[in-house]
Amino acid sequence: MRVLISGAGIAGPSLAWFLSKAGIIVTTVEKASSILPHGQNIDIQGSARKVVQKMGLVNEILKYNTTEKGTQLINSKGRPFAPFPVQKKGSNTSMSFTSEFEILRGDLAAVFYNATRGKENVTYLFDTVVKDVISNDDESVKVEFSNGDVQTYDLLVLADGQWSKLRKQCFPPESIKVVDKDMFAVYWTIPRISTDNDWWNVYAALGRRIVSLRPDPYGTIRAMFTRMPLNEQHRQEWITAARGDRRTQEELLKKEFTDAGWQAQRLLDSIPTAPDFYFQVMQQIKMDKWSTGRIICLGDTAYAPTPLTGMGTSLAINGAYVLAGEISKLKEGEHPQVAFERYEGIYRPFVEEQQKVPALLPGFVHPDGRGHRFLISLLASALSRVVRTPWLVGGIGKMVFDDVEGEDFRLPRYEAFED
Ligand SMILES: Cc1cc2nc3c(=O)[nH]c(=O)nc-3n(C[C@H](O)[C@H](O)[C@H](O)COP(=O)(O)OP(=O)(O)OC[C@H]3O[C@@H](n4cnc5c(N)ncnc54)[C@H](O)[C@@H]3O)c2cc1C
Ligand SMILES: *[C@@H]1O[C@H](CO)[C@@H](O)[C@H](O)[C@H]1NC(C)=O
Ligand SMILES: *[C@@H]1O[C@H](CO)[C@@H](O)[C@H](O)[C@H]1NC(C)=O
Ligand SMILES: *[C@@H]1O[C@H](CO)[C@@H](O)[C@H](O)[C@H]1NC(C)=O
Ligand SMILES: *[C@@H]1O[C@H](CO)[C@@H](O)[C@H](O)[C@H]1NC(C)=O
């Protein structure tokens, strides 16, 4: 069997790993010229930890941990308060926004890529995209690459992210729903200075803006602005910038964050020379059906949940495992739609559960006025004290923080992946 994957982010290379384990021939095309190093800390939760364990990559992932000590809030005078230290494996005496399974998104993509690229029957083509799907029928799926090559595969997996162009080409527009979460985020990397520390420092500026700095394992600092628009016109302004070029985005950020306070000016000054700059619109993707004929969507392409859920990466990893597993069960000559239906049947309920973002959460952490910010600081200080009081944590910890250690999604067992 020959499988073509579009996109080498998180979902693509993890799918390639399991398909190749099942003896399937895999080609992955990636638009960029290398694995993109962009992005900040992402967390591997619950069952996805079991999946990376099956891949034998736990130690590799821990090796690339973000070195973050925990999270702390910054007050209007620039002083830290309400610290939440990192959660250590197997202990339930502390809880935190940082977990041991946190790694930079770009590092995780590279770990998966490195674990697959040398394998027999696995090929990566960079600077290459599928330009056109020529046919998708009972026999095969035929595509034309950007370099003019025409090739035939048994199935095509779209793992090219939230804004997949191929998804648009292959699925009717009314079957794809974009759910706006009323929030924007911008990420980039800046040089470290002597006053920086190894905490995730979060400053809630007034006017629904957040400024944050966190360490990485490379001696640099990852900067982030997030913003919730104040009204519909404001939202449109941000959407327009998101679709525009980097200059337009820089102009907007300058206009909107110059008076934010704390280290906002330092961050603004560093944007023009940042090697990586990623502007994200918090929008979820929901599809009526994940497949059509021999083409199936995986990861953010099918069900982007937004970073607000903290589940984007785990959903991509679990999804890759189940999809590969169901494909591995196909009998000689059986139509891949059989595997696609089984995969969607098993996995969709979990996905829908994870896409539920508490509606008030983003608004709560983005205060617009001083009163609101004061409330947040009270709550955070109280919680931070609870964290250091072991006997209280069990119940409240589960309610407020959802760092999942156990199996949140029941992973099916597949013969092809057992050693
Ligand atoms: C640059 C970048 C930075 C991110 N930063 C964060 C972050 O800081 N925090 C967070 O929570 N989430 C971040 N995300 C999203 C996060 O990676 C996903 O939510 C999750 O890991 C699921 O991954 P995925 O593989 O489905 O999609 P993605 O990680 O988006 O990967 C898609 C891949 O497809 C490639 N691609 C796009 N178009 C084409 C095409 N036409 N043909 C071939 N390849 C194509 C992209 O270059 C990318 O490598 C980021 C995504 C990207 C692309
Ligand atoms: C690679 O593919 C060939 C042809 O299908 C197959 O004979 C071989 O066993 C595969 N190799 C691996 C390591 O799966
Ligand atoms: C986390 O990263 C640091 C520095 O990169 C390293 O020294 C440490 O051993 C890592 N932790 C684990 C558990 O691998
Ligand atoms: C975690 O909590 C449970 C129940 O609250 C307790 O039985 C267990 O001993 C705790 N584990 C650790 C490592 O503290
Ligand atoms: C991947 O492999 C390359 C080349 O061997 C190496 O430079 C890089 O550090 C590796 N990255 C990860 C995250 O394993």
XYZ file of C-alpha atoms and ligand atoms in Angstrom:
528
model
C 0.000 0.000 0.000
C 1.202 3.531 -0.798
C 0.111 6.522 1.265
C 0.680 10.207 0.541
C 0.658 12.677 3.468
C 0.403 16.436 2.923
C 2.113 18.354 5.761
C 5.034 17.544 8.083
C 3.943 19.243 11.319
C 2.922 17.062 14.268
C 0.187 14.882 12.740
C 2.022 14.047 9.484
C 5.279 12.599 10.881
C 3.532 10.734 13.737
C 1.202 9.098 11.202
C 4.215 8.235 9.021
C 5.824 6.503 12.017
C 2.893 4.147 12.630
C 2.192 3.490 8.940
C 5.786 2.536 8.341
C 5.692 0.276 11.396
C 2.814 -1.514 9.645
C 4.966 -1.969 6.525
C 3.206 0.677 4.456
C 5.084 2.887 1.977
C 4.768 6.570 2.903
C 5.587 9.813 1.107
C 5.180 13.144 2.936
C 5.203 16.492 1.165
C 5.930 19.685 3.119
C 5.497 23.212 1.814
C 8.368 24.665 3.875
C 12.018 23.959 3.053
C 12.588 22.190 6.394
C 10.670 21.191 9.519
C 9.394 24.528 10.883
C 11.025 25.419 14.222
C 8.191 27.832 15.072
C 5.840 27.739 18.033
C 5.923 27.680 21.784
C 5.364 25.185 24.543
C 2.897 22.471 23.819
C 1.894 19.703 26.148
C 1.396 16.013 25.522
C -1.603 14.920 27.577
C -3.214 11.671 28.682
C -3.309 8.883 26.119
C -1.001 10.750 23.749
C 1.744 10.070 26.312
C 1.028 6.346 25.872
C 1.289 6.780 22.120
C 4.728 8.436 22.281
C 5.729 5.673 24.708
C 4.784 3.101 22.041
C 6.999 5.051 19.638
C 9.880 4.815 22.132
C 10.269 8.606 22.182
C 9.570 9.499 25.827
C 13.223 10.071 26.736
C 13.831 12.045 23.578
C 10.884 14.312 24.415
C 11.973 14.781 28.033
C 15.442 15.662 26.774
C 13.928 18.605 24.890
C 11.873 19.824 27.870
C 11.401 23.578 27.998
C 13.301 23.983 31.315
C 10.423 26.111 32.593
C 10.141 26.207 36.402
C 6.445 27.030 36.436
C 4.067 29.903 35.892
C 3.809 33.180 37.752
C 1.731 36.295 37.286
C 3.271 39.759 37.063
C 1.589 42.687 38.805
C 1.246 46.222 37.476
C 4.576 47.171 39.103
C 6.331 44.342 37.261
C 6.696 42.143 40.342
C 5.887 38.414 40.242
C 3.200 36.891 42.467
C 1.103 33.705 42.597
C 3.697 31.124 41.496
C 2.590 27.696 40.210
C 5.681 25.443 40.103
C 6.099 22.597 37.584
C 4.195 19.424 38.252
C 6.492 16.494 38.911
C 5.677 13.060 37.613
C 3.667 10.915 40.030
C 3.252 13.605 42.661
C -0.091 15.116 43.417
C 1.100 17.634 45.922
C 1.454 20.356 43.342
C -0.305 21.450 40.235
C 0.786 23.735 37.517
C 0.264 25.158 34.055
C 3.625 23.670 33.092
C 4.029 19.905 32.923
C 7.045 17.659 32.509
C 5.779 16.681 29.083
C 6.083 20.183 27.761
C 8.248 20.709 24.718
C 8.511 23.397 22.062
C 6.238 22.649 19.145
C 9.135 22.887 16.682
C 11.243 20.445 18.735
C 8.424 17.897 18.866
C 7.943 18.102 15.094
C 11.714 17.528 14.723
C 11.673 14.570 17.151
C 8.942 12.860 15.071
C 10.685 13.743 11.822
C 14.054 12.450 13.057
C 12.412 9.213 14.205
C 11.019 8.520 10.731
C 13.238 10.092 8.106
C 15.868 7.353 7.955
C 13.326 4.544 7.667
C 13.091 2.364 4.601
C 9.917 3.215 2.639
C 9.493 6.665 4.240
C 10.212 9.683 1.999
C 9.970 13.400 2.771
C 9.769 15.963 -0.026
C 10.337 19.536 1.180
C 9.475 22.676 -0.790
C 6.749 20.565 -2.352
C 2.945 20.695 -2.251
C 0.137 18.799 -3.907
C -0.946 21.265 -6.572
C -3.919 19.355 -7.800
C -5.930 16.241 -7.019
C -6.540 14.854 -10.504
C -8.758 11.941 -9.524
C -10.108 10.220 -6.409
C -12.000 7.080 -7.373
C -12.522 3.363 -6.718
C -9.014 2.534 -7.907
C -6.703 5.217 -6.535
C -6.038 8.860 -5.846
C -3.945 10.636 -8.471
C -2.174 13.931 -7.754
C 0.050 16.480 -9.411
C 2.893 17.914 -7.314
C 4.138 21.495 -7.524
C 7.235 20.196 -9.363
C 5.011 18.811 -12.116
C 5.281 15.135 -11.120
C 2.085 13.096 -11.413
C 1.765 10.164 -8.993
C -0.818 7.609 -7.905
C -1.461 6.470 -4.301
C -3.893 4.257 -2.438
C -4.866 7.113 -0.162
C -4.104 10.745 0.646
C -3.999 12.206 4.169
C -4.399 15.963 4.593
C -2.301 16.949 7.632
C -1.403 20.445 6.468
C -2.957 22.360 9.334
C -5.814 24.639 10.255
C -5.815 26.482 6.903
C -5.365 23.531 4.552
C -5.824 24.616 0.930
C -6.320 21.030 -0.206
C -9.222 20.612 2.219
C -10.873 23.527 0.462
C -10.223 21.904 -2.875
C -11.524 18.439 -1.907
C -14.479 19.130 0.426
C -17.599 21.256 -0.167
C -17.402 24.570 1.730
C -20.662 23.921 3.604
C -19.120 20.827 5.234
C -16.351 22.854 6.919
C -17.269 25.002 9.898
C -14.908 27.654 11.318
C -15.754 28.567 14.912
C -14.267 31.877 16.022
C -12.989 31.994 19.624
C -12.628 35.770 19.729
C -8.901 35.822 20.425
C -5.565 36.313 18.679
C -2.028 35.260 19.614
C 1.379 36.193 18.249
C 4.537 34.218 19.030
C 8.220 34.888 18.367
C 11.705 34.409 19.845
C 13.853 37.145 21.416
C 17.364 37.348 22.917
C 17.610 36.659 26.644
C 18.783 39.436 28.969
C 20.200 39.142 32.487
C 16.921 40.017 34.224
C 15.000 37.196 32.510
C 14.235 34.093 34.552
C 13.093 30.536 33.968
C 9.426 31.049 34.749
C 6.531 31.589 32.425
C 5.817 35.219 33.315
C 2.307 36.349 32.482
C 1.265 39.982 32.647
C -2.390 40.849 32.165
C -2.377 44.357 30.712
C -5.666 46.197 30.827
C -7.819 46.391 27.692
C -7.976 42.610 27.216
C -4.279 42.177 26.411
C -1.732 39.700 27.759
C 2.042 39.949 27.499
C 4.059 36.860 28.326
C 7.664 35.652 28.362
C 8.889 32.111 28.883
C 12.279 30.368 28.703
C 13.339 27.817 26.082
C 16.170 25.258 26.217
C 18.257 27.299 23.743
C 19.103 30.283 25.947
C 16.538 32.494 24.220
C 13.120 33.661 25.379
C 9.753 32.991 23.755
C 7.569 36.058 23.638
C 3.822 36.168 23.210
C 1.050 38.735 22.932
C -2.559 37.682 23.126
C -5.532 39.923 22.608
C -9.288 39.711 22.696
C -10.936 42.294 20.454
C -13.079 44.961 22.102
C -15.844 44.978 19.472
C -16.732 43.665 16.032
C -14.918 46.391 14.105
C -11.803 45.755 16.171
C -12.079 42.041 15.483
C -12.246 42.682 11.737
C -9.107 44.815 11.994
C -7.236 41.880 13.541
C -8.626 39.364 11.043
C -7.477 41.635 8.202
C -3.984 41.832 9.726
C -3.900 38.054 10.137
C -4.468 37.706 6.389
C -1.977 40.474 5.600
C 1.820 40.451 5.497
C 4.217 40.664 8.420
C 4.616 44.453 8.075
C 0.881 44.990 8.467
C 0.902 42.754 11.528
C 3.849 44.610 13.079
C 2.096 47.955 12.554
C -1.029 46.705 14.267
C 0.907 45.309 17.249
C 2.814 48.557 17.661
C -0.425 50.524 17.694
C -2.085 48.156 20.160
C 0.665 47.241 22.637
C 2.823 50.359 23.006
C 0.909 51.426 26.129
C 0.413 47.910 27.536
C 3.055 48.264 30.243
C 5.614 45.867 31.788
C 7.993 44.676 29.016
C 5.705 45.355 26.060
C 8.073 47.901 24.519
C 11.038 45.496 24.623
C 8.917 42.893 22.875
C 7.726 45.321 20.215
C 11.304 46.432 19.510
C 12.379 42.838 18.935
C 9.748 41.891 16.362
C 11.434 43.251 13.204
C 14.500 41.046 13.739
C 12.721 37.942 15.056
C 13.682 34.801 13.098
C 10.272 33.249 13.648
C 7.005 35.092 13.864
C 3.678 33.352 13.959
C 0.327 35.103 14.001
C -2.509 32.861 15.117
C -6.249 33.392 14.907
C -8.028 31.316 17.535
C -10.512 29.509 15.364
C -11.648 25.916 15.579
C -12.251 23.672 12.599
C -15.241 21.325 12.588
C -16.076 19.101 9.625
C -19.295 17.187 8.961
C -17.220 14.256 7.764
C -13.442 13.842 7.801
C -13.092 11.887 4.552
C -14.196 11.803 0.948
C -13.381 8.760 -1.193
C -9.672 8.020 -0.639
C -8.871 11.361 1.018
C -8.950 11.935 4.783
C -8.165 14.891 7.071
C -6.044 14.492 10.228
C -5.009 16.787 13.093
C -5.701 20.520 12.871
C -6.953 20.092 9.287
C -9.910 18.048 10.528
C -10.434 19.319 14.071
C -8.199 22.204 15.167
C -9.251 22.858 18.788
C -7.155 26.074 19.376
C -4.444 26.355 22.047
C -7.192 27.370 24.493
C -7.885 23.677 24.972
C -4.212 22.692 25.279
C -5.165 19.614 23.237
C -4.108 20.367 19.629
C -1.014 18.219 19.739
C -2.523 15.367 21.750
C -5.497 15.193 19.368
C -3.124 15.016 16.391
C -1.022 12.255 17.995
C -3.929 10.057 19.161
C -5.630 10.601 15.799
C -2.509 9.509 13.913
C -2.347 6.335 16.012
C -5.972 5.341 15.410
C -5.960 6.243 11.707
C -2.750 4.280 11.089
C -4.131 1.380 13.128
C -7.350 1.191 11.133
C -5.441 1.468 7.841
C -3.170 -1.372 8.962
C -6.251 -3.604 9.385
C -7.379 -3.186 5.771
C -7.412 -6.421 3.817
C -5.759 -6.695 0.407
C -7.803 -4.647 -2.077
C -10.264 -3.333 0.533
C -11.341 0.315 0.015
C -9.700 2.735 2.507
C -13.136 4.211 3.198
C -13.681 1.166 5.449
C -10.750 2.265 7.644
C -11.783 5.932 7.489
C -15.289 5.132 8.742
C -13.975 3.012 11.610
C -11.447 5.703 12.577
C -14.044 8.449 12.597
C -16.513 6.267 14.523
C -13.945 5.549 17.237
C -12.380 8.984 17.460
C -15.030 11.646 16.789
C -16.751 11.532 20.218
C -13.440 12.225 21.979
C -12.597 15.063 19.581
C -15.961 16.739 20.111
C -15.519 16.553 23.868
C -12.061 18.168 23.663
C -13.245 20.997 21.418
C -15.529 22.329 24.133
C -13.812 25.465 25.447
C -15.444 26.940 28.535
C -17.046 30.009 26.936
C -16.007 32.359 29.740
C -12.406 31.243 30.062
C -10.652 33.487 27.473
C -12.614 36.519 28.645
C -11.828 35.785 32.250
C -8.054 35.772 31.802
C -8.081 38.941 29.631
C -9.212 41.688 31.999
C -10.482 44.924 30.504
C -10.431 47.022 33.676
C -8.668 47.302 37.041
C -11.486 45.730 39.051
C -11.445 42.644 36.913
C -7.654 42.389 37.095
C -7.812 42.656 40.867
C -10.234 39.732 40.980
C -7.915 37.610 38.869
C -4.984 38.397 41.123
C -7.002 37.450 44.225
C -8.080 34.176 42.697
C -4.578 33.375 41.442
C -2.968 34.110 44.808
C -5.512 31.928 46.566
C -5.017 29.078 44.100
C -1.277 29.389 44.280
C -1.517 28.936 48.048
C -3.764 25.923 47.582
C -1.082 24.434 45.367
C 1.275 24.398 48.300
C -1.330 22.805 50.569
C -1.264 19.134 49.561
C -4.433 17.963 51.288
C -6.573 20.479 49.440
C -5.298 19.756 45.979
C -6.969 16.456 45.047
C -10.439 17.802 44.347
C -9.809 21.410 43.399
C -6.774 20.498 41.320
C -8.847 18.224 39.139
C -11.462 20.907 38.667
C -9.182 23.787 37.824
C -6.220 22.178 36.119
C -6.470 19.305 33.728
C -3.021 17.914 33.345
C -4.036 14.411 32.426
C -1.747 11.565 33.433
C -3.961 8.576 32.750
C -5.781 7.415 29.663
C -8.310 10.081 28.655
C -9.008 8.373 25.334
C -9.167 4.570 25.254
C -6.523 3.555 22.729
C -7.536 0.549 20.633
C -4.949 -2.220 20.382
C -3.546 -2.934 16.917
C -1.675 -6.113 16.003
C 0.621 -4.226 13.621
C 2.028 -2.044 16.416
C 2.744 -4.753 18.970
C 6.368 -5.855 19.175
C 4.405 27.425 12.577
C 3.415 26.903 13.584
C 3.495 27.316 14.917
C 2.569 26.856 15.866
N 2.710 27.274 17.152
C 1.856 26.808 18.096
C 2.010 27.188 19.471
O 2.904 27.960 19.826
N 1.131 26.696 20.380
C 0.117 25.835 20.012
O -0.661 25.420 20.865
N -0.040 25.459 18.728
C 0.799 25.914 17.759
N 0.634 25.518 16.455
C -0.457 24.564 16.136
C -0.122 23.108 16.529
O 1.050 22.695 15.860
C -1.276 22.207 16.168
O -2.421 22.608 16.889
C -1.124 20.712 16.520
O 0.137 20.364 16.942
C -1.592 19.821 15.375
O -0.614 19.774 14.388
P -0.854 19.466 12.858
O 0.272 18.606 12.432
O -2.242 18.994 12.618
O -0.769 20.904 12.150
P 0.463 21.907 12.041
O 1.352 21.788 13.205
O -0.123 23.221 11.717
O 1.303 21.370 10.778
C 0.913 21.552 9.420
C 2.132 21.419 8.513
O 1.699 21.458 7.150
C 2.512 22.330 6.409
N 1.743 22.820 5.256
C 0.859 23.855 5.196
N 0.314 23.933 3.971
C 0.845 22.928 3.250
C 0.663 22.475 1.910
N -0.192 23.067 1.070
N 1.363 21.391 1.495
C 2.245 20.775 2.316
N 2.453 21.155 3.580
C 1.764 22.217 4.052
C 2.922 23.392 7.401
O 4.103 24.052 6.990
C 3.123 22.567 8.673
O 4.430 22.033 8.734
C 1.526 25.959 15.469
C 1.442 25.559 14.130
C 2.360 26.008 13.191
C 2.257 25.542 11.740
C 9.374 -1.656 2.135
O 8.486 -1.980 1.095
C 8.764 -3.193 0.405
C 7.775 -3.304 -0.758
O 6.462 -3.325 -0.305
C 8.643 -4.344 1.388
O 8.983 -5.562 0.734
C 9.590 -4.109 2.557
O 9.419 -5.113 3.536
C 9.330 -2.744 3.197
N 10.313 -2.467 4.240
C 9.962 -2.183 5.505
C 11.087 -1.920 6.453
O 8.797 -2.123 5.887
C 15.451 18.981 30.681
O 16.326 19.812 29.921
C 17.528 20.152 30.600
C 18.306 21.178 29.775
O 18.065 21.108 28.406
C 18.330 18.875 30.845
O 19.530 19.180 31.534
C 17.468 17.912 31.672
O 18.161 16.692 31.826
C 16.148 17.650 30.979
N 15.282 16.829 31.830
C 14.996 15.552 31.538
C 14.050 14.873 32.468
O 15.445 14.966 30.579
C -1.907 11.061 45.553
O -3.212 11.168 46.110
C -3.784 9.921 46.441
C -5.232 10.130 46.919
O -5.501 11.453 47.202
C -2.914 9.225 47.504
O -3.481 7.971 47.830
C -1.519 9.049 46.960
O -0.680 8.478 47.955
C -0.939 10.360 46.504
N 0.346 10.148 45.828
C 1.423 10.888 46.094
C 2.669 10.534 45.309
O 1.435 11.805 46.888
C 17.213 15.979 14.575
O 18.366 15.554 13.867
C 19.252 16.600 13.510
C 20.347 16.021 12.620
O 20.894 14.865 13.164
C 19.807 17.243 14.779
O 20.676 18.310 14.452
C 18.633 17.765 15.595
O 19.113 18.286 16.827
C 17.615 16.673 15.862
N 16.478 17.305 16.527
C 15.722 16.694 17.424
C 14.647 17.505 18.056
O 15.861 15.529 17.724
